[in-house]
GROMACS .gro file of C-alpha atoms in nm:
model
  489
    1MET     CA    1  -1.509   2.668  -0.313
    2PRO     CA    2  -1.693   2.450  -0.563
    3ALA     CA    3  -1.977   2.236  -0.459
    4PHE     CA    4  -1.866   1.895  -0.342
    5ASP     CA    5  -2.197   1.717  -0.280
    6ASP     CA    6  -2.328   1.672  -0.649
    7PRO     CA    7  -2.073   1.429  -0.779
    8PHE     CA    8  -2.038   1.235  -0.453
    9ALA     CA    9  -2.415   1.197  -0.359
   10LEU     CA   10  -2.298   1.089  -0.007
   11GLN     CA   11  -2.530   0.974   0.274
   12ASP     CA   12  -2.316   1.165   0.529
   13THR     CA   13  -2.203   1.481   0.347
   14GLN     CA   14  -1.976   1.554   0.678
   15LEU     CA   15  -1.738   1.298   0.537
   16LEU     CA   16  -1.643   1.514   0.241
   17ARG     CA   17  -1.372   1.752   0.362
   18HIS     CA   18  -1.136   1.994   0.189
   19ARG     CA   19  -0.911   2.123   0.454
   20PRO     CA   20  -0.624   1.989   0.638
   21PHE     CA   21  -0.711   1.838   0.989
   22VAL     CA   22  -0.471   1.958   1.245
   23ASN     CA   23  -0.491   1.955   1.617
   24GLY     CA   24  -0.857   1.843   1.604
   25GLN     CA   25  -0.925   2.134   1.373
   26TRP     CA   26  -1.022   2.181   0.999
   27VAL     CA   27  -0.766   2.454   0.929
   28ALA     CA   28  -0.758   2.689   0.638
   29GLY     CA   29  -0.486   2.644   0.385
   30ASP     CA   30  -0.203   2.884   0.329
   31GLY     CA   31  -0.060   2.753   0.010
   32LEU     CA   32  -0.188   2.645  -0.324
   33THR     CA   33  -0.506   2.432  -0.366
   34LEU     CA   34  -0.500   2.061  -0.494
   35ALA     CA   35  -0.743   2.026  -0.794
   36VAL     CA   36  -0.891   1.669  -0.752
   37ASN     CA   37  -1.040   1.539  -1.086
   38ASN     CA   38  -1.234   1.210  -1.158
   39PRO     CA   39  -1.007   0.995  -1.378
   40ALA     CA   40  -1.295   0.826  -1.517
   41THR     CA   41  -1.439   1.132  -1.659
   42GLY     CA   42  -1.186   1.397  -1.647
   43MET     CA   43  -1.443   1.627  -1.473
   44PRO     CA   44  -1.337   1.815  -1.147
   45LEU     CA   45  -1.436   1.679  -0.813
   46GLY     CA   46  -1.336   1.990  -0.609
   47GLU     CA   47  -1.022   2.139  -0.450
   48ALA     CA   48  -0.824   2.076  -0.139
   49ASP     CA   49  -0.636   2.339   0.076
   50THR     CA   50  -0.251   2.287   0.121
   51LEU     CA   51  -0.002   2.397   0.392
   52SER     CA   52   0.311   2.555   0.381
   53PRO     CA   53   0.612   2.415   0.534
   54ALA     CA   54   0.593   2.647   0.837
   55SER     CA   55   0.219   2.534   0.896
   56ILE     CA   56   0.339   2.166   0.863
   57ASN     CA   57   0.590   2.244   1.129
   58THR     CA   58   0.316   2.385   1.342
   59ALA     CA   59   0.106   2.063   1.277
   60ILE     CA   60   0.419   1.851   1.396
   61ASP     CA   61   0.450   2.073   1.728
   62ALA     CA   62   0.076   1.993   1.785
   63ALA     CA   63   0.148   1.627   1.756
   64GLN     CA   64   0.432   1.658   1.978
   65ALA     CA   65   0.229   1.835   2.240
   66ALA     CA   66  -0.035   1.552   2.231
   67LEU     CA   67   0.226   1.292   2.287
   68PRO     CA   68   0.227   1.300   2.651
   69GLY     CA   69  -0.136   1.267   2.705
   70TRP     CA   70  -0.185   0.970   2.437
   71LYS     CA   71   0.103   0.797   2.569
   72ALA     CA   72  -0.008   0.801   2.905
   73MET     CA   73  -0.337   0.652   2.813
   74THR     CA   74  -0.369   0.272   2.909
   75ALA     CA   75  -0.344   0.041   2.607
   76ARG     CA   76  -0.696  -0.040   2.670
   77GLU     CA   77  -0.821   0.316   2.669
   78ARG     CA   78  -0.642   0.351   2.304
   79SER     CA   79  -0.791   0.037   2.200
   80VAL     CA   80  -1.151   0.145   2.282
   81ARG     CA   81  -1.110   0.457   2.062
   82MET     CA   82  -0.931   0.256   1.787
   83GLU     CA   83  -1.220   0.009   1.806
   84ARG     CA   84  -1.468   0.276   1.751
   85TRP     CA   85  -1.291   0.424   1.454
   86HIS     CA   86  -1.286   0.054   1.304
   87ASP     CA   87  -1.656   0.030   1.357
   88LEU     CA   88  -1.715   0.390   1.201
   89ILE     CA   89  -1.510   0.306   0.904
   90LEU     CA   90  -1.761  -0.009   0.836
   91GLU     CA   91  -2.081   0.197   0.911
   92HIS     CA   92  -1.962   0.428   0.636
   93ALA     CA   93  -1.786   0.190   0.403
   94ASP     CA   94  -2.033   0.269   0.106
   95ASP     CA   95  -1.966   0.641   0.120
   96LEU     CA   96  -1.582   0.581   0.174
   97ALA     CA   97  -1.609   0.352  -0.128
   98ARG     CA   98  -1.770   0.595  -0.343
   99ILE     CA   99  -1.526   0.883  -0.256
  100MET     CA  100  -1.244   0.657  -0.357
  101THR     CA  101  -1.397   0.531  -0.686
  102LEU     CA  102  -1.451   0.893  -0.786
  103GLU     CA  103  -1.106   1.010  -0.698
  104GLN     CA  104  -0.891   0.702  -0.780
  105GLY     CA  105  -1.098   0.530  -1.050
  106LYS     CA  106  -1.102   0.163  -0.921
  107PRO     CA  107  -1.425  -0.034  -0.963
  108LEU     CA  108  -1.668   0.024  -0.673
  109ALA     CA  109  -1.669  -0.337  -0.551
  110GLU     CA  110  -1.280  -0.318  -0.518
  111ALA     CA  111  -1.298   0.016  -0.345
  112ARG     CA  112  -1.557  -0.133  -0.093
  113GLY     CA  113  -1.320  -0.434  -0.056
  114GLU     CA  114  -1.045  -0.203  -0.004
  115ILE     CA  115  -1.218  -0.024   0.287
  116LEU     CA  116  -1.308  -0.350   0.450
  117TYR     CA  117  -0.946  -0.459   0.429
  118GLY     CA  118  -0.816  -0.127   0.571
  119ALA     CA  119  -1.047  -0.140   0.858
  120SER     CA  120  -0.913  -0.476   0.942
  121PHE     CA  121  -0.584  -0.319   1.043
  122ALA     CA  122  -0.760  -0.063   1.285
  123LYS     CA  123  -0.911  -0.363   1.467
  124TRP     CA  124  -0.610  -0.569   1.449
  125PHE     CA  125  -0.377  -0.310   1.595
  126ALA     CA  126  -0.638  -0.210   1.866
  127GLU     CA  127  -0.591  -0.552   2.025
  128GLU     CA  128  -0.210  -0.571   1.924
  129GLY     CA  129  -0.155  -0.262   2.131
  130ARG     CA  130  -0.279  -0.450   2.449
  131ARG     CA  131  -0.007  -0.716   2.395
  132ALA     CA  132   0.292  -0.478   2.355
  133TYR     CA  133   0.477  -0.671   2.611
  134GLY     CA  134   0.813  -0.592   2.776
  135ASP     CA  135   1.023  -0.840   2.981
  136ILE     CA  136   1.150  -0.929   3.317
  137ILE     CA  137   1.489  -1.050   3.248
  138PRO     CA  138   1.687  -1.288   3.507
  139PRO     CA  139   1.937  -1.032   3.648
  140PRO     CA  140   2.300  -1.152   3.684
  141GLN     CA  141   2.320  -1.058   4.054
  142ARG     CA  142   2.080  -1.153   4.348
  143ASN     CA  143   2.035  -0.796   4.458
  144ARG     CA  144   1.907  -0.655   4.119
  145ARG     CA  145   1.629  -0.661   3.902
  146LEU     CA  146   1.629  -0.615   3.509
  147LEU     CA  147   1.329  -0.489   3.306
  148ALA     CA  148   1.309  -0.424   2.928
  149MET     CA  149   1.003  -0.193   2.893
  150ARG     CA  150   0.834  -0.084   2.567
  151GLU     CA  151   0.746   0.284   2.504
  152PRO     CA  152   0.611   0.460   2.205
  153ILE     CA  153   0.881   0.605   1.959
  154GLY     CA  154   0.720   0.946   1.956
  155VAL     CA  155   0.566   1.150   1.667
  156CYS     CA  156   0.541   0.940   1.343
  157ALA     CA  157   0.498   1.071   0.992
  158ALA     CA  158   0.336   0.881   0.720
  159ILE     CA  159   0.330   0.937   0.345
  160THR     CA  160   0.073   0.718   0.166
  161PRO     CA  161   0.008   0.662  -0.210
  162TRP     CA  162  -0.282   0.741  -0.440
  163ASN     CA  163  -0.368   0.350  -0.546
  164PHE     CA  164  -0.489   0.239  -0.204
  165PRO     CA  165  -0.600   0.585  -0.063
  166ASN     CA  166  -0.773   0.411   0.243
  167ALA     CA  167  -0.606   0.099   0.324
  168MET     CA  168  -0.248   0.229   0.310
  169ILE     CA  169  -0.348   0.498   0.563
  170VAL     CA  170  -0.500   0.256   0.825
  171ARG     CA  171  -0.222   0.008   0.777
  172LYS     CA  172   0.058   0.283   0.875
  173THR     CA  173  -0.140   0.498   1.139
  174ALA     CA  174  -0.309   0.213   1.328
  175PRO     CA  175   0.020   0.048   1.458
  176ALA     CA  176   0.138   0.404   1.554
  177LEU     CA  177  -0.180   0.491   1.741
  178ALA     CA  178  -0.175   0.153   1.918
  179ALA     CA  179   0.170   0.196   2.030
  180GLY     CA  180   0.079   0.547   2.176
  181CYS     CA  181   0.245   0.763   1.902
  182PRO     CA  182   0.049   1.052   1.737
  183VAL     CA  183   0.054   1.063   1.377
  184ILE     CA  184   0.118   1.340   1.096
  185LEU     CA  185  -0.013   1.198   0.765
  186LYS     CA  186   0.043   1.316   0.404
  187PRO     CA  187  -0.184   1.152   0.148
  188ALA     CA  188  -0.130   1.153  -0.211
  189GLU     CA  189  -0.236   1.476  -0.397
  190SER     CA  190  -0.454   1.289  -0.643
  191THR     CA  191  -0.678   1.140  -0.357
  192PRO     CA  192  -0.694   1.357  -0.053
  193PHE     CA  193  -1.062   1.311   0.008
  194SER     CA  194  -1.022   0.955   0.120
  195ALA     CA  195  -0.773   1.061   0.397
  196LEU     CA  196  -0.970   1.362   0.510
  197ALA     CA  197  -1.281   1.124   0.537
  198LEU     CA  198  -1.080   0.886   0.777
  199ALA     CA  199  -0.973   1.200   0.988
  200GLU     CA  200  -1.325   1.292   1.016
  201LEU     CA  201  -1.411   0.949   1.163
  202ALA     CA  202  -1.113   0.925   1.369
  203GLN     CA  203  -1.227   1.260   1.550
  204ARG     CA  204  -1.568   1.104   1.596
  205ALA     CA  205  -1.408   0.799   1.746
  206GLY     CA  206  -1.269   1.003   2.029
  207ILE     CA  207  -0.912   1.007   1.901
  208PRO     CA  208  -0.793   1.334   2.083
  209PRO     CA  209  -0.669   1.661   1.903
  210GLY     CA  210  -0.322   1.654   1.788
  211VAL     CA  211  -0.304   1.263   1.771
  212PHE     CA  212  -0.431   1.208   1.432
  213ASN     CA  213  -0.332   1.498   1.160
  214VAL     CA  214  -0.354   1.515   0.790
  215VAL     CA  215  -0.177   1.758   0.609
  216LEU     CA  216  -0.155   1.848   0.241
  217GLY     CA  217   0.112   2.024   0.051
  218ASN     CA  218   0.371   2.013  -0.214
  219PRO     CA  219   0.540   1.663  -0.159
  220PRO     CA  220   0.903   1.773  -0.154
  221ASP     CA  221   0.822   2.031   0.075
  222VAL     CA  222   0.634   1.802   0.307
  223GLY     CA  223   0.895   1.535   0.297
  224LYS     CA  224   1.179   1.782   0.393
  225ALA     CA  225   0.974   1.922   0.676
  226PHE     CA  226   0.914   1.555   0.820
  227ALA     CA  227   1.282   1.479   0.787
  228ALA     CA  228   1.402   1.807   0.954
  229HIS     CA  229   1.177   1.838   1.237
  230PRO     CA  230   1.356   1.674   1.535
  231ALA     CA  231   1.026   1.582   1.705
  232VAL     CA  232   0.951   1.329   1.411
  233ARG     CA  233   1.107   1.003   1.513
  234LYS     CA  234   0.973   0.757   1.256
  235LEU     CA  235   0.875   0.790   0.900
  236SER     CA  236   0.673   0.535   0.687
  237PHE     CA  237   0.661   0.567   0.316
  238THR     CA  238   0.485   0.382   0.035
  239GLY     CA  239   0.577   0.482  -0.312
  240SER     CA  240   0.835   0.476  -0.562
  241THR     CA  241   1.178   0.340  -0.512
  242ARG     CA  242   1.335   0.676  -0.640
  243THR     CA  243   1.136   0.893  -0.381
  244GLY     CA  244   1.217   0.618  -0.134
  245ARG     CA  245   1.580   0.685  -0.166
  246ILE     CA  246   1.551   1.067  -0.153
  247LEU     CA  247   1.337   1.031   0.190
  248LEU     CA  248   1.587   0.777   0.316
  249ALA     CA  249   1.849   1.001   0.272
  250GLN     CA  250   1.679   1.302   0.414
  251ALA     CA  251   1.571   1.105   0.742
  252ALA     CA  252   1.925   1.025   0.805
  253GLU     CA  253   1.981   1.387   0.931
  254GLN     CA  254   1.783   1.320   1.240
  255ILE     CA  255   1.847   0.952   1.256
  256GLN     CA  256   1.480   0.874   1.219
  257LYS     CA  257   1.362   0.539   1.202
  258VAL     CA  258   1.226   0.455   0.859
  259THR     CA  259   1.003   0.193   0.710
  260LEU     CA  260   0.979   0.194   0.328
  261GLU     CA  261   0.735  -0.007   0.094
  262LEU     CA  262   0.862   0.081  -0.260
  263GLY     CA  263   0.863  -0.034  -0.599
  264GLY     CA  264   0.790  -0.411  -0.730
  265ASN     CA  265   0.844  -0.649  -1.030
  266ALA     CA  266   0.642  -0.932  -0.930
  267PRO     CA  267   0.702  -1.262  -1.121
  268PHE     CA  268   0.427  -1.524  -1.163
  269ILE     CA  269   0.543  -1.878  -1.241
  270VAL     CA  270   0.330  -2.153  -1.373
  271PHE     CA  271   0.507  -2.494  -1.341
  272GLU     CA  272   0.402  -2.785  -1.547
  273ASP     CA  273   0.232  -2.949  -1.257
  274ALA     CA  274   0.019  -2.668  -1.186
  275ASP     CA  275  -0.359  -2.661  -1.156
  276PHE     CA  276  -0.388  -2.495  -1.500
  277ASP     CA  277  -0.721  -2.345  -1.439
  278ALA     CA  278  -0.637  -2.199  -1.078
  279ALA     CA  279  -0.322  -2.061  -1.235
  280VAL     CA  280  -0.524  -1.863  -1.505
  281ASP     CA  281  -0.756  -1.744  -1.264
  282GLY     CA  282  -0.482  -1.656  -1.034
  283ALA     CA  283  -0.285  -1.466  -1.291
  284ILE     CA  284  -0.588  -1.251  -1.376
  285ALA     CA  285  -0.650  -1.170  -1.023
  286ALA     CA  286  -0.294  -1.095  -0.929
  287LYS     CA  287  -0.243  -0.860  -1.249
  288PHE     CA  288  -0.544  -0.666  -1.308
  289ARG     CA  289  -0.691  -0.559  -0.982
  290ASN     CA  290  -0.680  -0.176  -0.976
  291ALA     CA  291  -0.613  -0.174  -1.354
  292GLY     CA  292  -0.254  -0.315  -1.251
  293GLN     CA  293  -0.177  -0.015  -1.034
  294VAL     CA  294  -0.060  -0.222  -0.746
  295CYS     CA  295   0.292  -0.259  -0.608
  296VAL     CA  296   0.228  -0.640  -0.568
  297ALA     CA  297   0.060  -0.678  -0.925
  298VAL     CA  298   0.214  -0.922  -1.153
  299ASN     CA  299   0.454  -0.780  -1.411
  300ARG     CA  300   0.622  -1.097  -1.552
  301ILE     CA  301   0.441  -1.423  -1.625
  302LEU     CA  302   0.681  -1.741  -1.659
  303VAL     CA  303   0.520  -2.047  -1.790
  304HIS     CA  304   0.685  -2.390  -1.831
  305GLU     CA  305   0.735  -2.445  -2.215
  306ASN     CA  306   0.504  -2.744  -2.225
  307LEU     CA  307   0.223  -2.517  -2.118
  308PHE     CA  308   0.312  -2.170  -2.265
  309SER     CA  309   0.081  -2.198  -2.582
  310ARG     CA  310  -0.192  -2.330  -2.408
  311PHE     CA  311  -0.165  -2.063  -2.102
  312THR     CA  312  -0.109  -1.775  -2.346
  313GLU     CA  313  -0.424  -1.859  -2.545
  314ARG     CA  314  -0.642  -1.916  -2.255
  315PHE     CA  315  -0.501  -1.601  -2.052
  316THR     CA  316  -0.515  -1.381  -2.360
  317ALA     CA  317  -0.906  -1.486  -2.409
  318ARG     CA  318  -0.970  -1.397  -2.060
  319VAL     CA  319  -0.788  -1.078  -2.093
  320ALA     CA  320  -0.961  -0.965  -2.386
  321ALA     CA  321  -1.299  -1.028  -2.222
  322LEU     CA  322  -1.230  -0.772  -1.934
  323LYS     CA  323  -1.464  -0.479  -1.941
  324VAL     CA  324  -1.292  -0.144  -1.929
  325GLY     CA  325  -1.522   0.142  -1.780
  326ASN     CA  326  -1.618   0.380  -1.515
  327GLY     CA  327  -1.584   0.230  -1.170
  328LEU     CA  328  -1.933   0.335  -1.090
  329ASP     CA  329  -2.055   0.096  -1.360
  330PRO     CA  330  -2.110  -0.248  -1.173
  331ASP     CA  331  -2.003  -0.440  -1.457
  332THR     CA  332  -1.658  -0.274  -1.497
  333ASP     CA  333  -1.355  -0.506  -1.431
  334ILE     CA  334  -1.086  -0.241  -1.508
  335GLY     CA  335  -1.107   0.137  -1.439
  336PRO     CA  336  -0.915   0.446  -1.555
  337LEU     CA  337  -0.536   0.504  -1.485
  338ILE     CA  338  -0.456   0.767  -1.252
  339ASN     CA  339  -0.327   1.034  -1.491
  340ALA     CA  340  -0.200   1.098  -1.841
  341ALA     CA  341   0.157   1.044  -1.726
  342ALA     CA  342   0.063   0.697  -1.656
  343ILE     CA  343  -0.069   0.634  -2.003
  344GLU     CA  344   0.246   0.800  -2.164
  345ARG     CA  345   0.465   0.577  -1.967
  346ILE     CA  346   0.295   0.258  -2.051
  347THR     CA  347   0.267   0.353  -2.425
  348ALA     CA  348   0.637   0.410  -2.417
  349LEU     CA  349   0.704   0.074  -2.245
  350LEU     CA  350   0.513  -0.096  -2.509
  351ALA     CA  351   0.686   0.096  -2.800
  352GLU     CA  352   1.015  -0.010  -2.685
  353ALA     CA  353   0.917  -0.369  -2.642
  354LYS     CA  354   0.752  -0.377  -2.998
  355ALA     CA  355   1.078  -0.224  -3.140
  356GLY     CA  356   1.261  -0.510  -2.986
  357GLY     CA  357   1.022  -0.777  -3.137
  358ALA     CA  358   0.775  -0.835  -2.881
  359LYS     CA  359   0.426  -0.958  -3.001
  360ILE     CA  360   0.107  -0.810  -2.866
  361HIS     CA  361  -0.165  -1.064  -2.839
  362THR     CA  362  -0.436  -0.834  -2.717
  363GLY     CA  363  -0.469  -0.459  -2.634
  364GLY     CA  364  -0.157  -0.250  -2.674
  365GLN     CA  365  -0.295   0.086  -2.692
  366ALA     CA  366  -0.512   0.351  -2.546
  367HIS     CA  367  -0.893   0.235  -2.502
  368LYS     CA  368  -1.159   0.356  -2.739
  369LEU     CA  369  -1.330   0.516  -2.462
  370GLY     CA  370  -1.055   0.793  -2.466
  371GLY     CA  371  -0.939   0.985  -2.169
  372LEU     CA  372  -0.731   0.770  -1.917
  373TYR     CA  373  -0.843   0.423  -2.021
  374PHE     CA  374  -0.604   0.193  -2.161
  375GLU     CA  375  -0.674  -0.160  -2.314
  376PRO     CA  376  -0.568  -0.477  -2.099
  377THR     CA  377  -0.260  -0.598  -2.295
  378VAL     CA  378  -0.078  -0.941  -2.319
  379VAL     CA  379   0.278  -0.935  -2.454
  380THR     CA  380   0.503  -1.238  -2.570
  381GLN     CA  381   0.828  -1.270  -2.745
  382ILE     CA  382   0.977  -1.009  -2.506
  383LYS     CA  383   1.348  -0.965  -2.430
  384PRO     CA  384   1.436  -0.995  -2.069
  385GLN     CA  385   1.654  -0.686  -2.096
  386SER     CA  386   1.325  -0.489  -2.227
  387ARG     CA  387   1.229  -0.210  -1.991
  388LEU     CA  388   0.880  -0.357  -1.999
  389TRP     CA  389   1.039  -0.682  -1.834
  390ARG     CA  390   1.261  -0.512  -1.603
  391GLU     CA  391   1.066  -0.198  -1.463
  392GLU     CA  392   0.749  -0.193  -1.267
  393ILE     CA  393   0.469  -0.128  -1.512
  394PHE     CA  394   0.173  -0.005  -1.293
  395GLY     CA  395  -0.098  -0.047  -1.542
  396PRO     CA  396  -0.295  -0.337  -1.721
  397VAL     CA  397   0.000  -0.469  -1.924
  398VAL     CA  398   0.176  -0.806  -1.860
  399ALA     CA  399   0.438  -0.997  -2.052
  400ILE     CA  400   0.467  -1.374  -2.061
  401LEU     CA  401   0.787  -1.575  -2.127
  402PRO     CA  402   0.849  -1.964  -2.132
  403PHE     CA  403   1.101  -2.149  -1.921
  404ARG     CA  404   1.257  -2.491  -1.930
  405ASP     CA  405   1.301  -2.605  -1.578
  406GLU     CA  406   1.299  -2.475  -1.215
  407ALA     CA  407   1.629  -2.355  -1.226
  408GLU     CA  408   1.559  -2.134  -1.518
  409ALA     CA  409   1.243  -2.015  -1.377
  410LEU     CA  410   1.398  -1.888  -1.028
  411ARG     CA  411   1.688  -1.732  -1.241
  412LEU     CA  412   1.452  -1.525  -1.436
  413ALA     CA  413   1.217  -1.446  -1.158
  414ASN     CA  414   1.513  -1.325  -0.920
  415ASP     CA  415   1.671  -1.125  -1.216
  416THR     CA  416   1.545  -0.789  -1.084
  417GLU     CA  417   1.657  -0.516  -0.837
  418TYR     CA  418   1.318  -0.556  -0.668
  419GLY     CA  419   1.209  -0.794  -0.408
  420LEU     CA  420   0.863  -0.737  -0.301
  421ALA     CA  421   0.600  -0.993  -0.411
  422SER     CA  422   0.609  -1.313  -0.605
  423TYR     CA  423   0.376  -1.585  -0.710
  424PHE     CA  424   0.396  -1.949  -0.841
  425TYR     CA  425   0.163  -2.234  -0.906
  426SER     CA  426   0.248  -2.612  -0.851
  427ARG     CA  427   0.110  -2.919  -0.686
  428ASP     CA  428   0.452  -3.060  -0.604
  429LEU     CA  429   0.518  -3.045  -0.223
  430GLY     CA  430   0.905  -3.040  -0.266
  431ARG     CA  431   0.895  -2.778  -0.510
  432LEU     CA  432   0.654  -2.565  -0.290
  433PHE     CA  433   0.936  -2.546  -0.024
  434ARG     CA  434   1.241  -2.519  -0.270
  435VAL     CA  435   1.076  -2.238  -0.474
  436SER     CA  436   0.940  -2.049  -0.173
  437GLU     CA  437   1.289  -2.039  -0.034
  438GLY     CA  438   1.470  -1.975  -0.385
  439LEU     CA  439   1.249  -1.673  -0.471
  440GLN     CA  440   1.428  -1.352  -0.353
  441PHE     CA  441   1.110  -1.159  -0.257
  442GLY     CA  442   0.966  -1.055   0.077
  443MET     CA  443   0.642  -1.231   0.013
  444VAL     CA  444   0.549  -1.535  -0.199
  445GLY     CA  445   0.202  -1.639  -0.300
  446VAL     CA  446   0.183  -2.024  -0.349
  447ASN     CA  447  -0.138  -2.134  -0.546
  448THR     CA  448  -0.303  -1.807  -0.453
  449PRO     CA  449  -0.307  -1.458  -0.575
  450VAL     CA  450  -0.382  -1.301  -0.226
  451ILE     CA  451  -0.088  -1.238  -0.039
  452SER     CA  452  -0.197  -0.951   0.215
  453GLY     CA  453  -0.389  -0.950   0.552
  454ASP     CA  454  -0.395  -0.767   0.885
  455CYS     CA  455  -0.222  -1.103   1.041
  456ALA     CA  456   0.063  -1.139   0.796
  457PRO     CA  457   0.387  -0.921   0.771
  458PHE     CA  458   0.377  -0.719   0.432
  459GLY     CA  459   0.704  -0.585   0.285
  460GLY     CA  460   0.983  -0.642   0.057
  461ILE     CA  461   1.382  -0.678   0.052
  462LYS     CA  462   1.641  -0.532  -0.197
  463ALA     CA  463   1.518  -0.200  -0.378
  464SER     CA  464   1.148  -0.266  -0.261
  465GLY     CA  465   1.234  -0.146   0.083
  466PHE     CA  466   1.253  -0.281   0.439
  467GLY     CA  467   1.041  -0.286   0.741
  468ARG     CA  468   0.709  -0.485   0.770
  469GLU     CA  469   0.352  -0.357   0.817
  470GLY     CA  470   0.065  -0.588   0.946
  471SER     CA  471   0.090  -0.885   1.178
  472SER     CA  472   0.234  -0.878   1.552
  473HIS     CA  473   0.552  -0.741   1.392
  474GLY     CA  474   0.380  -0.435   1.233
  475ILE     CA  475   0.393  -0.241   1.581
  476GLU     CA  476   0.741  -0.302   1.634
  477ASP     CA  477   0.898  -0.002   1.448
  478TYR     CA  478   0.677   0.221   1.675
  479LEU     CA  479   0.801   0.104   2.006
  480GLU     CA  480   1.146   0.167   2.171
  481TYR     CA  481   1.293  -0.052   2.436
  482LYS     CA  482   1.388   0.079   2.760
  483THR     CA  483   1.621  -0.124   2.964
  484VAL     CA  484   1.581  -0.051   3.348
  485TRP     CA  485   1.849  -0.173   3.584
  486ILE     CA  486   1.726  -0.196   3.947
  487GLY     CA  487   1.963  -0.239   4.241
  488GLY     CA  488   1.972  -0.247   4.617
  489ILE     CA  489   1.683  -0.502   4.621
   0.00000   0.00000   0.00000
């Protein structure tokens, strides 16, 4: 294996692992290796071992074997271990952020912010697991008692994306662990080292063997293994709508419970009465974080016709000033895209839009740095039927259209198969309620680009999936009700 420590320069070199973590052991792979490259430089970072479907089944069996012991622990005993995991993540935040920036590309400050955000879910659900109450129900007869007990659903599988390779893992696995469920995690092929570092810290935190497992392998094979194994009772997936449909169909065979957080096409509406400067700042933040490679990133900006020219001019100037570069450079605002396919797709979307009459105000092509860098781009005069307007962009490109009134803004915003995130800026109290209720999205940001936190339910509707992560509701999908009737009292 190639040396791993040179490009990473970690304070704790034991965080850098290249083997799957199964039943408390770092196991040798029996499939192909995953080559992991730095998207900022194109240079190799190392390789990670993968498992065959048969070995993945063995890992699921290990999780099933660990279920009785983990389930039998008190909520407090599980909570203590999860609190320790949270503390260890924070203690190693700098190393974890560096791993993420090197394998994923986002600026180091963003990566560190993600580590802190992800850790918050470990702490939240450590506490929430102690409040997974059942019910004592008034019985229909005097000589009976009626209980509704909560029990862990069983082994849970999680498939996480490359764009948030730390936070999405903790957000999915923490509620499962808190509920008493062992987890089998399959991270994205592009970013395995972040997941394996979390497994190392979970082991140090005292989470028992078989309770937290990380497997690497060919994505279709892993998905099929998860769906086919009768011990897997819950599947949580974040990724594309196309893949989500496939997994949902496969999960139906074993009647698995499924949570899907899929694609998005977020609108950002600026009404005439908005705080103009705040709206510009909010649009920049909501669009260009992680180079636009965010499921809740703004795809479409709708601006009242009386503000359209002013907003476009100010917004374009701000976008043109964003610095593109290596995420390890502290001055970088936007890092590279994840791979060449992302560059090709954005280029094709822009070409189709330009052929339809769209105007590019800034950007519009690969960056002069070369490689996987793309210029931050602002487009106007786009047709609503354009692919750039209708599909998830997942890059530093955004289109702006004017609207006449509130009704038209809502019509344009809701004209999409997706329903994950939406944003609008207004200082009208009545509009705040009308538009929040009228937007057909699972989440709405009003006068803020920040719409996610450990205390709030996160998720979408329509083709953006179903189920919620985070908040007191986030543990629900990992628990089953068991009704107990007691007679002869």
